[in-house]
């Protein structure tokens, strides 16, 4: 079975500071990993994905994520947070075999304070 | 513009009533999905379909039904058997196909369902 854990319900960071949103996963074999962002009363927007290759993945709006196979983690990062980054962030995983749906974490609410 | 359209944006259900949520996509995607979002619980999969006239139950299918008569449409019916239907419902779609790069799921803007 596949699962995702986002250990922090809420992350607070000052504007201009680096941010990290944590994600760990469990899946048989090698994973496909995704990060999405959700603004109030909207659907999820795709930020970035890890398929294979370089462990540091760059995505939209200056976000990046680091894949760590030994720690089964895929943490989302940004060097300098903006107030407009405040939103709900979801990590998701899918096994490489088959066309199974994504399994999502419970989400982490990021609050960037001016 | 290509995308996923969910309607209505807000829906109210009376006791004992079935309601249907619409999801239409013009992305020519093969697979479509329905998720339920509750505060603090993330997204939970209700049903999904990878081909017309075929669909599979997700983790919380009880009290819900779907159909996939056309590739672009995947309506979700919340039946009276679903005793706690108040939630935000999200529809998603994705390209399938061997050899194609792994594509992310695209999401609609959701339908918020409440009980009257």
Short mmCIF file of N, CA and C in Angstrom, two decimals, chain A residues 34-86:
data_model
loop_
_atom_site.label_atom_id
_atom_site.label_comp_id
_atom_site.label_asym_id
_atom_site.label_seq_id
_atom_site.Cartn_x
_atom_site.Cartn_y
_atom_site.Cartn_z
N UNK A 34 4.99 13.99 -6.18
CA UNK A 34 4.41 15.25 -6.66
C UNK A 34 4.17 16.19 -5.49
N UNK A 35 4.23 17.48 -5.79
CA UNK A 35 3.77 18.51 -4.87
C UNK A 35 2.71 19.36 -5.59
N UNK A 36 1.64 19.66 -4.82
CA UNK A 36 0.57 20.52 -5.30
C UNK A 36 0.32 21.62 -4.28
N UNK A 37 -0.24 22.73 -4.76
CA UNK A 37 -0.64 23.83 -3.88
C UNK A 37 -2.13 24.11 -4.08
N UNK A 38 -2.80 24.48 -2.99
CA UNK A 38 -4.23 24.80 -3.06
C UNK A 38 -4.49 26.12 -2.37
N UNK A 39 -5.13 27.04 -3.11
CA UNK A 39 -5.59 28.30 -2.55
C UNK A 39 -7.06 28.14 -2.15
N UNK A 40 -7.57 29.01 -1.27
CA UNK A 40 -8.94 28.84 -0.74
C UNK A 40 -9.99 28.68 -1.83
N UNK A 41 -10.83 27.66 -1.64
CA UNK A 41 -11.97 27.38 -2.54
C UNK A 41 -11.55 27.16 -3.99
N UNK A 42 -10.36 26.64 -4.19
CA UNK A 42 -9.86 26.32 -5.51
C UNK A 42 -9.41 24.87 -5.56
N UNK A 43 -9.17 24.38 -6.77
CA UNK A 43 -8.60 23.05 -6.92
C UNK A 43 -7.11 23.07 -6.65
N UNK A 44 -6.48 21.91 -6.82
CA UNK A 44 -5.04 21.80 -6.60
C UNK A 44 -4.29 22.18 -7.87
N UNK A 45 -3.20 22.91 -7.67
CA UNK A 45 -2.33 23.28 -8.79
C UNK A 45 -1.02 22.52 -8.67
N UNK A 46 -0.57 21.95 -9.76
CA UNK A 46 0.67 21.18 -9.80
C UNK A 46 1.87 22.12 -9.65
N UNK A 47 2.81 21.74 -8.77
CA UNK A 47 4.03 22.52 -8.58
C UNK A 47 5.24 21.85 -9.22
N UNK A 48 5.45 20.58 -8.90
CA UNK A 48 6.62 19.89 -9.41
C UNK A 48 6.47 18.38 -9.21
N UNK A 49 7.33 17.62 -9.88
CA UNK A 49 7.30 16.17 -9.77
C UNK A 49 8.71 15.60 -9.81
N UNK A 50 8.88 14.45 -9.18
CA UNK A 50 10.10 13.68 -9.28
C UNK A 50 9.79 12.38 -10.00
N UNK A 51 10.53 12.17 -11.09
CA UNK A 51 10.35 10.92 -11.84
C UNK A 51 11.60 10.06 -11.70
N UNK A 52 12.74 10.62 -12.08
CA UNK A 52 14.00 9.92 -11.98
C UNK A 52 15.11 10.93 -12.18
N UNK A 53 16.35 10.52 -11.92
CA UNK A 53 17.46 11.41 -12.22
C UNK A 53 17.86 12.27 -11.04
N UNK A 54 18.12 13.54 -11.31
CA UNK A 54 18.60 14.48 -10.31
C UNK A 54 17.67 14.52 -9.10
N UNK A 55 18.27 14.42 -7.91
CA UNK A 55 17.46 14.40 -6.70
C UNK A 55 16.85 15.75 -6.36
N UNK A 56 17.36 16.83 -6.93
CA UNK A 56 16.80 18.16 -6.70
C UNK A 56 15.95 18.54 -7.90
N UNK A 57 14.67 18.72 -7.64
CA UNK A 57 13.72 19.01 -8.71
C UNK A 57 13.27 20.46 -8.59
N UNK A 58 13.28 21.18 -9.69
CA UNK A 58 12.82 22.57 -9.67
C UNK A 58 11.44 22.65 -10.29
N UNK A 59 10.60 23.52 -9.70
CA UNK A 59 9.24 23.62 -10.18
C UNK A 59 8.78 25.06 -10.36
N UNK A 60 7.48 25.24 -10.26
CA UNK A 60 6.87 26.55 -10.50
C UNK A 60 7.09 27.49 -9.31
N UNK A 61 7.04 28.80 -9.58
CA UNK A 61 7.05 29.86 -8.57
C UNK A 61 8.28 29.82 -7.67
N UNK A 62 9.40 29.29 -8.14
CA UNK A 62 10.63 29.25 -7.36
C UNK A 62 10.74 28.11 -6.37
N UNK A 63 9.77 27.22 -6.38
CA UNK A 63 9.82 26.07 -5.48
C UNK A 63 10.73 24.98 -6.03
N UNK A 64 11.31 24.22 -5.11
CA UNK A 64 12.09 23.05 -5.46
C UNK A 64 11.86 21.98 -4.41
N UNK A 65 12.22 20.75 -4.72
CA UNK A 65 12.04 19.66 -3.78
C UNK A 65 13.23 18.72 -3.90
N UNK A 66 13.60 18.15 -2.76
CA UNK A 66 14.74 17.26 -2.71
C UNK A 66 14.29 15.84 -2.41
N UNK A 67 14.58 14.93 -3.32
CA UNK A 67 14.26 13.52 -3.15
C UNK A 67 15.40 12.83 -2.41
N UNK A 68 15.07 12.12 -1.34
CA UNK A 68 16.07 11.38 -0.57
C UNK A 68 15.56 9.95 -0.42
N UNK A 69 16.16 9.06 -1.19
CA UNK A 69 15.67 7.69 -1.21
C UNK A 69 15.88 6.98 0.12
N UNK A 70 17.03 7.19 0.75
CA UNK A 70 17.33 6.48 1.98
C UNK A 70 16.40 6.91 3.12
N UNK A 71 15.98 8.15 3.10
CA UNK A 71 15.07 8.64 4.13
C UNK A 71 13.62 8.63 3.66
N UNK A 72 13.37 8.16 2.47
CA UNK A 72 12.03 8.15 1.84
C UNK A 72 11.35 9.49 2.06
N UNK A 73 12.05 10.56 1.69
CA UNK A 73 11.50 11.89 1.88
C UNK A 73 11.52 12.68 0.58
N UNK A 74 10.67 13.69 0.54
CA UNK A 74 10.55 14.55 -0.64
C UNK A 74 10.10 15.93 -0.14
N UNK A 75 11.01 16.63 0.52
CA UNK A 75 10.68 17.90 1.16
C UNK A 75 10.63 19.04 0.14
N UNK A 76 9.64 19.88 0.31
CA UNK A 76 9.46 21.06 -0.56
C UNK A 76 10.21 22.23 0.05
N UNK A 77 10.91 23.00 -0.80
CA UNK A 77 11.72 24.11 -0.30
C UNK A 77 11.59 25.33 -1.21
N UNK A 78 11.89 26.48 -0.58
CA UNK A 78 11.98 27.72 -1.34
C UNK A 78 12.97 28.61 -0.61
N UNK A 79 13.92 29.20 -1.31
CA UNK A 79 14.97 29.96 -0.64
C UNK A 79 14.46 31.22 0.07
N UNK A 80 13.43 31.87 -0.48
CA UNK A 80 12.94 33.12 0.08
C UNK A 80 11.42 33.16 -0.04
N UNK A 81 10.74 33.07 1.09
CA UNK A 81 9.27 32.97 1.07
C UNK A 81 8.61 34.32 0.79
N UNK A 82 7.48 34.25 0.11
CA UNK A 82 6.64 35.42 -0.15
C UNK A 82 5.31 35.26 0.58
N UNK A 83 4.70 36.39 0.92
CA UNK A 83 3.38 36.33 1.55
C UNK A 83 2.39 35.58 0.66
N UNK A 84 2.53 35.76 -0.63
CA UNK A 84 1.63 35.11 -1.59
C UNK A 84 1.82 33.59 -1.66
N UNK A 85 2.87 33.06 -1.02
CA UNK A 85 3.05 31.61 -0.95
C UNK A 85 2.14 30.96 0.09
N UNK A 86 1.50 31.77 0.90
CA UNK A 86 0.60 31.24 1.94
C UNK A 86 -0.54 30.46 1.29
#
